[in-house]
PDB file of C-alpha atoms in Angstrom:
ATOM      1  CA  MET A 101      91.082 128.508  90.225  1.00 38.00           C
ATOM      2  CA  THR A 102      92.100 125.456  89.379  1.00 42.00           C
ATOM      3  CA  SER A 103      96.389 125.265  88.890  1.00 40.00           C
ATOM      4  CA  PHE A 104      97.756 123.517  86.202  1.00 41.00           C
ATOM      5  CA  LYS A 105     101.874 125.160  86.849  1.00 50.00           C
ATOM      6  CA  LYS A 106     104.356 124.684  89.613  1.00 56.00           C
ATOM      7  CA  THR A 107     103.855 127.026  92.783  1.00 70.00           C
ATOM      8  CA  HIS A 108     107.109 126.843  94.242  1.00 83.00           C
ATOM      9  CA  SER A 109     110.605 127.261  93.466  1.00 82.00           C
ATOM     10  CA  GLY A 110     113.154 126.889  95.734  1.00 86.00           C
ATOM     11  CA  PRO A 111     116.580 124.970  97.232  1.00 90.00           C
ATOM     12  CA  VAL A 112     116.601 121.184  97.656  1.00 94.00           C
ATOM     13  CA  SER A 113     116.413 120.193 101.023  1.00 95.00           C
ATOM     14  CA  ASP A 114     114.930 116.757 102.722  1.00 93.00           C
ATOM     15  CA  HIS A 115     111.522 117.366 101.402  1.00 95.00           C
ATOM     16  CA  PHE A 116     111.570 119.553  98.332  1.00 93.00           C
ATOM     17  CA  ASP A 117     113.285 117.698  94.932  1.00 92.00           C
ATOM     18  CA  GLY A 118     113.643 120.874  93.247  1.00 91.00           C
ATOM     19  CA  LYS A 119     109.915 120.506  91.260  1.00 90.00           C
ATOM     20  CA  GLN A 120     107.934 118.893  94.014  1.00 91.00           C
ATOM     21  CA  PHE A 121     107.983 118.240  97.696  1.00 93.00           C
ATOM     22  CA  PHE A 122     107.392 114.969  99.356  1.00 93.00           C
ATOM     23  CA  ASP A 123     107.597 113.432 102.994  1.00 93.00           C
ATOM     24  CA  PRO A 124     110.570 111.071 104.144  1.00 91.00           C
ATOM     25  CA  ASP A 125     108.967 109.186 106.809  1.00 90.00           C
ATOM     26  CA  GLY A 126     105.098 109.081 105.015  1.00 88.00           C
ATOM     27  CA  ALA A 127     103.571 107.919 101.499  1.00 87.00           C
ATOM     28  CA  PRO A 128     103.392 108.843  98.220  1.00 86.00           C
ATOM     29  CA  PRO A 129      99.654 109.637  96.983  1.00 87.00           C
ATOM     30  CA  LYS A 130      97.987 106.764  95.430  1.00 86.00           C
ATOM     31  CA  SER A 131      98.173 106.701  91.386  1.00 85.00           C
ATOM     32  CA  LEU A 132      95.290 107.353  88.808  1.00 84.00           C
ATOM     33  CA  ALA A 133      94.965 103.976  88.605  1.00 89.00           C
ATOM     34  CA  GLU A 134      94.462 103.466  92.070  1.00 89.00           C
ATOM     35  CA  VAL A 135      91.781 105.751  91.820  1.00 87.00           C
ATOM     36  CA  LEU A 136      89.909 104.590  89.339  1.00 85.00           C
ATOM     37  CA  ARG A 137      90.039 101.130  90.859  1.00 90.00           C
ATOM     38  CA  TRP A 138      88.177 103.299  93.993  1.00 91.00           C
ATOM     39  CA  GLN A 139      85.719 104.734  92.514  1.00 89.00           C
ATOM     40  CA  PHE A 140      84.502 102.475  89.875  1.00 88.00           C
ATOM     41  CA  GLY A 141      85.244  99.314  90.814  1.00 85.00           C
ATOM     42  CA  ARG A 142      83.382  95.927  91.777  1.00 85.00           C
ATOM     43  CA  GLY A 143      82.444  95.617  95.700  1.00 83.00           C
ATOM     44  CA  ARG A 144      82.258  99.310  96.551  1.00 88.00           C
ATOM     45  CA  GLN A 145      80.333 100.023  99.648  1.00 89.00           C
ATOM     46  CA  ARG A 146      79.505 103.813  99.723  1.00 92.00           C
ATOM     47  CA  GLN A 147      77.164 105.052 102.617  1.00 94.00           C
ATOM     48  CA  ALA A 148      74.099 107.492 101.608  1.00 95.00           C
ATOM     49  CA  TRP A 149      74.430 110.901 103.475  1.00 97.00           C
ATOM     50  CA  PRO A 150      71.400 112.115 104.649  1.00 97.00           C
ATOM     51  CA  LYS A 151      71.541 115.417 101.485  1.00 96.00           C
ATOM     52  CA  TRP A 152      70.927 117.908 105.107  1.00 97.00           C
ATOM     53  CA  ALA A 153      72.180 117.389 108.543  1.00 97.00           C
ATOM     54  CA  PRO A 154      72.047 120.477 110.168  1.00 97.00           C
ATOM     55  CA  SER A 155      73.420 121.100 113.385  1.00 97.00           C
ATOM     56  CA  PRO A 156      71.451 122.651 115.927  1.00 97.00           C
ATOM     57  CA  HIS A 157      73.761 125.150 117.482  1.00 98.00           C
ATOM     58  CA  ALA A 158      74.887 128.816 115.811  1.00 98.00           C
ATOM     59  CA  ASP A 159      77.123 130.678 117.538  1.00 98.00           C
ATOM     60  CA  ALA A 160      78.160 134.346 117.613  1.00 97.00           C
ATOM     61  CA  PRO A 161      81.328 135.245 118.955  1.00 98.00           C
ATOM     62  CA  PRO A 162      82.824 138.327 120.911  1.00 98.00           C
ATOM     63  CA  ALA A 163      84.500 140.646 119.104  1.00 98.00           C
ATOM     64  CA  ARG A 164      87.594 139.559 120.847  1.00 97.00           C
ATOM     65  CA  VAL A 165      88.710 137.434 124.085  1.00 97.00           C
ATOM     66  CA  ASP A 166      92.096 138.954 126.196  1.00 93.00           C
ATOM     67  CA  GLY A 167      93.678 138.159 128.485  1.00 87.00           C
ATOM     68  CA  GLY A 168      94.549 134.354 128.566  1.00 92.00           C
ATOM     69  CA  LYS A 169      92.041 132.106 127.609  1.00 96.00           C
ATOM     70  CA  VAL A 170      91.586 130.582 124.815  1.00 98.00           C
ATOM     71  CA  ARG A 171      88.141 130.023 122.808  1.00 98.00           C
ATOM     72  CA  LEU A 172      87.958 128.033 120.155  1.00 98.00           C
ATOM     73  CA  SER A 173      84.562 128.157 117.733  1.00 98.00           C
ATOM     74  CA  PHE A 174      84.161 125.020 115.829  1.00 98.00           C
ATOM     75  CA  VAL A 175      83.138 126.482 111.971  1.00 98.00           C
ATOM     76  CA  GLY A 176      82.407 122.865 110.398  1.00 97.00           C
ATOM     77  CA  HIS A 177      84.737 120.178 108.656  1.00 97.00           C
ATOM     78  CA  VAL A 178      88.438 121.747 109.566  1.00 98.00           C
ATOM     79  CA  SER A 179      87.060 125.045 109.459  1.00 98.00           C
ATOM     80  CA  TRP A 180      87.430 126.714 113.487  1.00 98.00           C
ATOM     81  CA  LEU A 181      87.886 130.203 114.841  1.00 98.00           C
ATOM     82  CA  VAL A 182      90.096 129.948 117.581  1.00 98.00           C
ATOM     83  CA  GLN A 183      90.554 133.667 119.375  1.00 98.00           C
ATOM     84  CA  THR A 184      92.912 134.195 122.579  1.00 98.00           C
ATOM     85  CA  ALA A 185      95.202 137.090 123.199  1.00 97.00           C
ATOM     86  CA  GLY A 186      93.093 139.808 121.516  1.00 97.00           C
ATOM     87  CA  LEU A 187      93.252 137.435 118.079  1.00 98.00           C
ATOM     88  CA  ASN A 188      90.651 135.832 116.098  1.00 98.00           C
ATOM     89  CA  ILE A 189      92.559 133.266 113.742  1.00 98.00           C
ATOM     90  CA  LEU A 190      90.893 131.200 110.857  1.00 98.00           C
ATOM     91  CA  ILE A 191      91.951 127.830 109.743  1.00 98.00           C
ATOM     92  CA  ASP A 192      91.069 125.872 106.715  1.00 98.00           C
ATOM     93  CA  PRO A 193      88.092 128.686 105.861  1.00 98.00           C
ATOM     94  CA  VAL A 194      85.483 126.786 104.143  1.00 98.00           C
ATOM     95  CA  TRP A 195      82.117 128.791 103.810  1.00 98.00           C
ATOM     96  CA  SER A 196      81.601 127.668 100.390  1.00 97.00           C
ATOM     97  CA  GLU A 197      78.729 125.332  99.673  1.00 96.00           C
ATOM     98  CA  ARG A 198      81.017 122.988  97.510  1.00 96.00           C
ATOM     99  CA  ALA A 199      84.616 121.620  98.313  1.00 92.00           C
ATOM    100  CA  SER A 200      85.436 121.702  94.722  1.00 90.00           C
ATOM    101  CA  PRO A 201      87.218 123.581  91.849  1.00 87.00           C
ATOM    102  CA  VAL A 202      83.661 124.471  90.045  1.00 86.00           C
ATOM    103  CA  ARG A 203      80.126 125.301  91.601  1.00 84.00           C
ATOM    104  CA  TRP A 204      78.054 122.737  90.258  1.00 89.00           C
ATOM    105  CA  ALA A 205      79.632 119.388  90.958  1.00 88.00           C
ATOM    106  CA  GLY A 206      81.988 118.006  93.608  1.00 90.00           C
ATOM    107  CA  PRO A 207      80.901 117.393  97.643  1.00 94.00           C
ATOM    108  CA  LYS A 208      78.278 119.453  98.923  1.00 96.00           C
ATOM    109  CA  ARG A 209      78.086 120.597 102.705  1.00 97.00           C
ATOM    110  CA  ARG A 210      75.397 119.023 104.301  1.00 97.00           C
ATOM    111  CA  ASN A 211      75.169 121.696 107.244  1.00 98.00           C
ATOM    112  CA  ASP A 212      75.599 125.449 106.942  1.00 97.00           C
ATOM    113  CA  PRO A 213      78.984 127.177 108.671  1.00 98.00           C
ATOM    114  CA  GLY A 214      78.438 127.148 112.213  1.00 98.00           C
ATOM    115  CA  ILE A 215      79.535 130.592 112.268  1.00 98.00           C
ATOM    116  CA  ALA A 216      77.332 133.233 109.798  1.00 98.00           C
ATOM    117  CA  PHE A 217      79.736 134.982 107.587  1.00 98.00           C
ATOM    118  CA  ASP A 218      78.162 138.182 108.813  1.00 98.00           C
ATOM    119  CA  ALA A 219      79.038 136.924 112.728  1.00 98.00           C
ATOM    120  CA  LEU A 220      82.544 137.131 112.055  1.00 98.00           C
ATOM    121  CA  PRO A 221      84.353 139.162 114.172  1.00 98.00           C
ATOM    122  CA  PRO A 222      87.582 140.779 112.426  1.00 98.00           C
ATOM    123  CA  ILE A 223      89.948 138.444 111.380  1.00 98.00           C
ATOM    124  CA  ASP A 224      93.384 139.211 111.697  1.00 98.00           C
ATOM    125  CA  VAL A 225      95.703 135.617 111.105  1.00 98.00           C
ATOM    126  CA  THR A 226      94.336 132.941 108.789  1.00 98.00           C
ATOM    127  CA  LEU A 227      96.085 129.496 108.919  1.00 98.00           C
ATOM    128  CA  VAL A 228      95.687 127.373 105.796  1.00 98.00           C
ATOM    129  CA  SER A 229      97.631 123.553 106.232  1.00 98.00           C
ATOM    130  CA  HIS A 230      97.554 123.047 102.168  1.00 95.00           C
ATOM    131  CA  GLY A 231      95.992 123.345  98.767  1.00 94.00           C
ATOM    132  CA  HIS A 232      92.635 120.214  99.104  1.00 94.00           C
ATOM    133  CA  TYR A 233      89.897 122.419  98.068  1.00 94.00           C
ATOM    134  CA  ASP A 234      88.216 121.052 101.500  1.00 95.00           C
ATOM    135  CA  HIS A 235      91.287 123.052 102.855  1.00 96.00           C
ATOM    136  CA  LEU A 236      92.392 125.873 100.590  1.00 97.00           C
ATOM    137  CA  ASP A 237      88.912 127.946  99.609  1.00 96.00           C
ATOM    138  CA  ILE A 238      89.957 130.556  97.269  1.00 96.00           C
ATOM    139  CA  ALA A 239      86.245 131.912  97.697  1.00 96.00           C
ATOM    140  CA  THR A 240      85.928 131.916 100.904  1.00 98.00           C
ATOM    141  CA  LEU A 241      90.063 133.706 100.878  1.00 98.00           C
ATOM    142  CA  SER A 242      89.044 136.312  98.641  1.00 98.00           C
ATOM    143  CA  LYS A 243      85.776 137.849 101.098  1.00 98.00           C
ATOM    144  CA  LEU A 244      87.846 137.636 104.132  1.00 98.00           C
ATOM    145  CA  SER A 245      90.603 139.553 102.606  1.00 98.00           C
ATOM    146  CA  ALA A 246      88.219 142.405 100.770  1.00 98.00           C
ATOM    147  CA  LYS A 247      86.418 142.241 104.278  1.00 98.00           C
ATOM    148  CA  PHE A 248      89.303 142.173 106.610  1.00 98.00           C
ATOM    149  CA  SER A 249      92.730 141.628 104.865  1.00 97.00           C
ATOM    150  CA  PRO A 250      94.336 139.156 107.203  1.00 98.00           C
ATOM    151  CA  ARG A 251      97.563 137.534 107.324  1.00 98.00           C
ATOM    152  CA  VAL A 252      97.178 134.311 105.388  1.00 98.00           C
ATOM    153  CA  ILE A 253      99.760 131.962 106.876  1.00 98.00           C
ATOM    154  CA  THR A 254     100.485 128.907 104.687  1.00 98.00           C
ATOM    155  CA  PRO A 255     102.848 126.281 103.489  1.00 97.00           C
ATOM    156  CA  LEU A 256     105.558 126.798 100.333  1.00 96.00           C
ATOM    157  CA  GLY A 257     103.837 127.515  97.250  1.00 94.00           C
ATOM    158  CA  ASN A 258      99.984 127.834  98.198  1.00 96.00           C
ATOM    159  CA  ASP A 259     100.831 131.687  98.529  1.00 95.00           C
ATOM    160  CA  VAL A 260     101.049 131.803  94.454  1.00 93.00           C
ATOM    161  CA  VAL A 261      97.734 129.764  94.259  1.00 93.00           C
ATOM    162  CA  MET A 262      96.401 132.115  95.774  1.00 95.00           C
ATOM    163  CA  ARG A 263      97.861 135.648  94.584  1.00 93.00           C
ATOM    164  CA  ASN A 264      97.538 133.879  91.083  1.00 92.00           C
ATOM    165  CA  ALA A 265      94.116 133.616  91.920  1.00 93.00           C
ATOM    166  CA  ASP A 266      93.501 136.739  94.233  1.00 94.00           C
ATOM    167  CA  GLY A 267      96.229 139.364  94.522  1.00 93.00           C
ATOM    168  CA  ALA A 268      94.621 141.067  97.455  1.00 95.00           C
ATOM    169  CA  VAL A 269      95.316 137.958  99.534  1.00 96.00           C
ATOM    170  CA  LYS A 270      98.066 138.588 102.234  1.00 97.00           C
ATOM    171  CA  ALA A 271      99.994 134.981 101.987  1.00 96.00           C
ATOM    172  CA  GLU A 272     102.834 134.184 103.269  1.00 97.00           C
ATOM    173  CA  ALA A 273     104.814 130.862 102.109  1.00 96.00           C
ATOM    174  CA  PHE A 274     106.655 128.902 105.018  1.00 97.00           C
ATOM    175  CA  ASP A 275     108.373 125.563 105.603  1.00 97.00           C
ATOM    176  CA  TRP A 276     108.312 122.728 107.950  1.00 97.00           C
ATOM    177  CA  HIS A 277     110.100 124.155 111.244  1.00 97.00           C
ATOM    178  CA  ASP A 278     109.452 127.831 110.782  1.00 98.00           C
ATOM    179  CA  ARG A 279     108.452 129.709 113.558  1.00 98.00           C
ATOM    180  CA  ILE A 280     105.905 132.748 113.280  1.00 98.00           C
ATOM    181  CA  GLU A 281     104.743 135.373 115.632  1.00 98.00           C
ATOM    182  CA  LEU A 282     101.452 136.243 115.261  1.00 98.00           C
ATOM    183  CA  GLY A 283     101.174 139.314 118.324  1.00 94.00           C
ATOM    184  CA  GLY A 284      99.855 139.013 121.813  1.00 92.00           C
ATOM    185  CA  GLY A 285     103.015 136.096 122.629  1.00 94.00           C
ATOM    186  CA  VAL A 286     100.803 134.212 120.524  1.00 97.00           C
ATOM    187  CA  ALA A 287     103.218 132.305 117.738  1.00 98.00           C
ATOM    188  CA  VAL A 288     102.595 128.923 114.929  1.00 98.00           C
ATOM    189  CA  THR A 289     104.940 126.306 113.372  1.00 98.00           C
ATOM    190  CA  LEU A 290     104.334 125.093 110.604  1.00 98.00           C
ATOM    191  CA  VAL A 291     105.114 121.204 111.311  1.00 98.00           C
ATOM    192  CA  PRO A 292     105.553 117.992 108.974  1.00 97.00           C
ATOM    193  CA  THR A 293     102.226 115.517 108.924  1.00 96.00           C
ATOM    194  CA  ARG A 294     101.626 112.339 106.636  1.00 94.00           C
ATOM    195  CA  HIS A 295      99.433 113.932 103.452  1.00 94.00           C
ATOM    196  CA  TRP A 296      99.902 115.200 100.074  1.00 91.00           C
ATOM    197  CA  THR A 297      98.571 117.912  97.789  1.00 92.00           C
ATOM    198  CA  ALA A 298      97.353 119.423  94.694  1.00 88.00           C
ATOM    199  CA  ARG A 299      94.569 122.069  93.076  1.00 89.00           C
ATOM    200  CA  GLY A 300      95.096 120.247  89.511  1.00 80.00           C
ATOM    201  CA  LEU A 301      95.817 116.692  87.546  1.00 77.00           C
ATOM    202  CA  PHE A 302      99.144 118.437  86.771  1.00 80.00           C
ATOM    203  CA  ASP A 303     100.737 120.031  89.930  1.00 86.00           C
ATOM    204  CA  ARG A 304     100.761 117.250  92.313  1.00 86.00           C
ATOM    205  CA  ASN A 305     103.158 117.645  95.376  1.00 87.00           C
ATOM    206  CA  GLU A 306     104.543 121.518  94.118  1.00 91.00           C
ATOM    207  CA  ALA A 307     103.253 122.425  96.640  1.00 94.00           C
ATOM    208  CA  LEU A 308     103.431 121.791 100.803  1.00 96.00           C
ATOM    209  CA  TRP A 309     101.497 120.471 103.429  1.00 97.00           C
ATOM    210  CA  ALA A 310     101.910 120.738 107.086  1.00 98.00           C
ATOM    211  CA  SER A 311      99.694 120.602 110.436  1.00 98.00           C
ATOM    212  CA  PHE A 312     100.383 123.380 113.094  1.00 98.00           C
ATOM    213  CA  VAL A 313     101.587 124.083 116.461  1.00 98.00           C
ATOM    214  CA  LEU A 314      99.435 127.388 117.789  1.00 98.00           C
ATOM    215  CA  GLU A 315     101.258 128.560 120.989  1.00 98.00           C
ATOM    216  CA  THR A 316      98.661 130.645 123.168  1.00 98.00           C
ATOM    217  CA  PRO A 317      98.896 131.599 126.856  1.00 96.00           C
ATOM    218  CA  ALA A 318      97.003 129.046 127.946  1.00 96.00           C
ATOM    219  CA  GLY A 319      98.997 126.730 125.997  1.00 97.00           C
ATOM    220  CA  LYS A 320     100.007 124.933 122.930  1.00 98.00           C
ATOM    221  CA  ILE A 321      97.396 123.654 120.438  1.00 98.00           C
ATOM    222  CA  TYR A 322      98.651 120.976 117.797  1.00 98.00           C
ATOM    223  CA  ILE A 323      96.227 121.341 114.867  1.00 98.00           C
ATOM    224  CA  VAL A 324      96.127 119.097 112.537  1.00 98.00           C
ATOM    225  CA  CYS A 325      94.092 119.295 109.624  1.00 95.00           C
ATOM    226  CA  ASP A 326      94.895 116.179 107.370  1.00 95.00           C
ATOM    227  CA  SER A 327      97.554 113.122 108.104  1.00 96.00           C
ATOM    228  CA  GLY A 328      97.645 109.708 107.925  1.00 96.00           C
ATOM    229  CA  TYR A 329      99.039 107.599 110.773  1.00 96.00           C
ATOM    230  CA  GLY A 330     101.644 105.671 109.386  1.00 94.00           C
ATOM    231  CA  SER A 331     104.263 104.531 112.133  1.00 95.00           C
ATOM    232  CA  GLY A 332     103.171 107.189 114.167  1.00 96.00           C
ATOM    233  CA  LYS A 333     106.739 108.716 113.866  1.00 96.00           C
ATOM    234  CA  HIS A 334     105.257 112.441 113.201  1.00 97.00           C
ATOM    235  CA  PHE A 335     103.059 112.806 116.280  1.00 98.00           C
ATOM    236  CA  ARG A 336     105.351 111.318 118.625  1.00 98.00           C
ATOM    237  CA  ASP A 337     107.736 114.078 116.769  1.00 97.00           C
ATOM    238  CA  VAL A 338     105.817 117.108 117.630  1.00 98.00           C
ATOM    239  CA  GLY A 339     105.121 115.854 121.513  1.00 97.00           C
ATOM    240  CA  GLN A 340     108.642 115.473 122.381  1.00 97.00           C
ATOM    241  CA  ALA A 341     109.875 118.594 120.085  1.00 97.00           C
ATOM    242  CA  HIS A 342     107.187 120.730 121.443  1.00 98.00           C
ATOM    243  CA  GLY A 343     105.348 119.614 124.534  1.00 92.00           C
ATOM    244  CA  PRO A 344     104.011 119.765 126.740  1.00 97.00           C
ATOM    245  CA  LEU A 345     100.783 120.556 124.540  1.00 98.00           C
ATOM    246  CA  ARG A 346      97.780 121.290 126.291  1.00 98.00           C
ATOM    247  CA  LEU A 347      95.296 120.392 122.978  1.00 98.00           C
ATOM    248  CA  ALA A 348      94.908 118.390 119.746  1.00 98.00           C
ATOM    249  CA  ILE A 349      92.525 119.058 116.917  1.00 98.00           C
ATOM    250  CA  LEU A 350      92.566 116.075 115.210  1.00 98.00           C
ATOM    251  CA  PRO A 351      90.913 114.176 112.337  1.00 98.00           C
ATOM    252  CA  ILE A 352      88.503 111.064 112.310  1.00 98.00           C
ATOM    253  CA  GLY A 353      87.240 111.123 109.468  1.00 97.00           C
ATOM    254  CA  ALA A 354      87.517 110.280 105.264  1.00 95.00           C
ATOM    255  CA  TYR A 355      89.170 107.424 105.816  1.00 96.00           C
ATOM    256  CA  GLU A 356      86.805 104.189 103.920  1.00 95.00           C
ATOM    257  CA  PRO A 357      87.810 101.851 101.846  1.00 94.00           C
ATOM    258  CA  ARG A 358      91.151 101.854 103.904  1.00 93.00           C
ATOM    259  CA  TRP A 359      93.108 100.210 101.423  1.00 92.00           C
ATOM    260  CA  PHE A 360      93.395 103.226  99.329  1.00 90.00           C
ATOM    261  CA  MET A 361      92.903 106.087 102.388  1.00 92.00           C
ATOM    262  CA  ARG A 362      95.098 104.594 105.175  1.00 92.00           C
ATOM    263  CA  ASP A 363      98.093 106.738 104.589  1.00 92.00           C
ATOM    264  CA  GLN A 364      96.818 109.999 104.144  1.00 92.00           C
ATOM    265  CA  HIS A 365      93.977 109.978 106.523  1.00 95.00           C
ATOM    266  CA  MET A 366      93.688 108.395 109.610  1.00 97.00           C
ATOM    267  CA  ASN A 367      90.412 106.779 111.246  1.00 97.00           C
ATOM    268  CA  PRO A 368      89.048 106.890 114.381  1.00 98.00           C
ATOM    269  CA  SER A 369      90.922 104.279 116.331  1.00 98.00           C
ATOM    270  CA  ASP A 370      94.323 106.266 114.987  1.00 98.00           C
ATOM    271  CA  ALA A 371      93.390 109.588 116.095  1.00 98.00           C
ATOM    272  CA  VAL A 372      93.295 107.977 119.253  1.00 98.00           C
ATOM    273  CA  LYS A 373      96.420 106.150 118.803  1.00 98.00           C
ATOM    274  CA  ALA A 374      97.869 109.720 117.678  1.00 98.00           C
ATOM    275  CA  LEU A 375      96.441 111.315 120.892  1.00 98.00           C
ATOM    276  CA  GLU A 376      98.096 109.049 122.963  1.00 98.00           C
ATOM    277  CA  ASP A 377     101.606 109.493 120.721  1.00 98.00           C
ATOM    278  CA  CYS A 378     101.519 113.315 120.682  1.00 98.00           C
ATOM    279  CA  GLY A 379     100.431 113.371 124.686  1.00 97.00           C
ATOM    280  CA  ALA A 380      98.128 116.202 124.405  1.00 98.00           C
ATOM    281  CA  GLN A 381      96.039 117.047 127.507  1.00 98.00           C
ATOM    282  CA  ALA A 382      92.915 116.979 125.804  1.00 98.00           C
ATOM    283  CA  ALA A 383      91.565 116.847 122.053  1.00 98.00           C
ATOM    284  CA  LEU A 384      89.184 117.953 119.785  1.00 98.00           C
ATOM    285  CA  ALA A 385      87.768 116.034 116.380  1.00 98.00           C
ATOM    286  CA  HIS A 386      87.267 117.316 113.042  1.00 98.00           C
ATOM    287  CA  HIS A 387      87.294 116.740 109.649  1.00 97.00           C
ATOM    288  CA  HIS A 388      83.850 114.426 109.594  1.00 97.00           C
ATOM    289  CA  GLY A 389      80.422 115.046 108.903  1.00 96.00           C
ATOM    290  CA  THR A 390      80.024 118.207 106.431  1.00 98.00           C
ATOM    291  CA  PHE A 391      81.322 117.002 103.595  1.00 97.00           C
ATOM    292  CA  GLN A 392      81.200 113.441 101.690  1.00 97.00           C
ATOM    293  CA  LEU A 393      84.719 112.891 100.639  1.00 95.00           C
ATOM    294  CA  THR A 394      84.840 108.923 100.905  1.00 95.00           C
ATOM    295  CA  ASP A 395      82.769 106.064 101.353  1.00 95.00           C
ATOM    296  CA  GLU A 396      82.288 105.767 105.427  1.00 96.00           C
ATOM    297  CA  ALA A 397      77.973 106.545 106.294  1.00 97.00           C
ATOM    298  CA  ILE A 398      78.161 110.413 108.176  1.00 97.00           C
ATOM    299  CA  ASP A 399      78.066 108.985 111.603  1.00 97.00           C
ATOM    300  CA  ALA A 400      80.258 106.116 111.611  1.00 97.00           C
ATOM    301  CA  PRO A 401      83.965 108.628 112.744  1.00 97.00           C
ATOM    302  CA  LEU A 402      81.762 109.558 115.978  1.00 97.00           C
ATOM    303  CA  VAL A 403      80.994 105.843 116.590  1.00 97.00           C
ATOM    304  CA  ALA A 404      83.799 104.618 115.803  1.00 98.00           C
ATOM    305  CA  LEU A 405      85.749 107.388 117.802  1.00 98.00           C
ATOM    306  CA  HIS A 406      83.895 106.202 120.979  1.00 98.00           C
ATOM    307  CA  ALA A 407      84.584 102.318 120.494  1.00 98.00           C
ATOM    308  CA  ALA A 408      88.199 103.578 120.178  1.00 98.00           C
ATOM    309  CA  LEU A 409      88.467 105.700 123.381  1.00 98.00           C
ATOM    310  CA  ASP A 410      86.564 102.995 125.246  1.00 98.00           C
ATOM    311  CA  ASP A 411      89.349  99.934 123.715  1.00 97.00           C
ATOM    312  CA  ALA A 412      92.115 102.281 124.759  1.00 97.00           C
ATOM    313  CA  GLY A 413      91.076 103.400 128.307  1.00 97.00           C
ATOM    314  CA  ILE A 414      90.837 106.688 127.792  1.00 97.00           C
ATOM    315  CA  PRO A 415      87.636 109.005 129.001  1.00 97.00           C
ATOM    316  CA  ARG A 416      85.376 110.218 126.257  1.00 97.00           C
ATOM    317  CA  GLU A 417      85.417 113.078 127.770  1.00 97.00           C
ATOM    318  CA  ARG A 418      89.667 114.067 126.394  1.00 97.00           C
ATOM    319  CA  PHE A 419      88.544 113.288 122.758  1.00 98.00           C
ATOM    320  CA  VAL A 420      85.711 115.242 121.998  1.00 98.00           C
ATOM    321  CA  ALA A 421      83.733 115.687 118.748  1.00 97.00           C
ATOM    322  CA  LEU A 422      81.149 118.916 118.560  1.00 98.00           C
ATOM    323  CA  ARG A 423      79.029 119.933 116.339  1.00 97.00           C
ATOM    324  CA  PRO A 424      79.098 122.844 114.090  1.00 98.00           C
ATOM    325  CA  GLY A 425      78.225 125.913 115.717  1.00 98.00           C
ATOM    326  CA  GLN A 426      79.603 124.395 119.180  1.00 98.00           C
ATOM    327  CA  VAL A 427      82.595 126.076 121.750  1.00 98.00           C
ATOM    328  CA  PHE A 428      85.135 124.635 123.672  1.00 98.00           C
ATOM    329  CA  GLU A 429      87.246 126.825 126.392  1.00 97.00           C
ATOM    330  CA  LEU A 430      90.438 126.731 127.431  1.00 96.00           C
TER     331      LEU A 430
END
């Protein structure tokens, strides 16, 4: 669904002017003229991706993970299954073939989800970070609602988008810094992130975007689904307010050309700085290798991540990039 109307109304705040959300420590999204310059300007160097780049892995997760452990399964792009304390939590679930408002055009998957939809365990909670189509996938949310009826936790305004498309989606909208109890001692807090959102041409920033801090029995997990780096303030703020952090999940892809992408998407060097800023013990990489959203090659983020870690003197095993279907446990 493409929304062309305002999705949120509420009191003015330090990041909402009554119509649009904004980041006081961020940057506005690029203009239409800048989009056209990127897409059609001279000298564009868009690298070709393979039509199909399958992962050799496929996960068959257990029904539940009890006790103090956390099991994270990488579905692909920014989609994860997090299992802990008897809860099954999905992050930005996208099982659709395209990250697009239409089925016949737009970025197409280059590999299957790391978990087949029919192999999912019962889903209790879904976290959706913002409204871009590679994060908020109505078709997948509808399938999840029909099969599991999970709670859907999302920033302000995205709940209206979801319910407009499918009234069965149990969407709950929250503001930055809101903390939500999920059960079993698990909770999530929405935190500011350097990004923006839209579903169509005329609803830019009329819904909010966020990162998540997930409290688990094994420690706190900082989940950044989309963000630019800026000065690093957002990452330092989260480290100071919510640390110590056991794990950070950080985006490393969709970053070229830098003149266009740097304000909203980190490159691997930025992601390594974000890890140092937030102080997490370890990190996992995502937002790469599934949908070609920008101009870098499919393997460029992994090569650049290793180089950035080496330059910073950080062991490569502290910041790991999984393939879809691989599992990481705390």
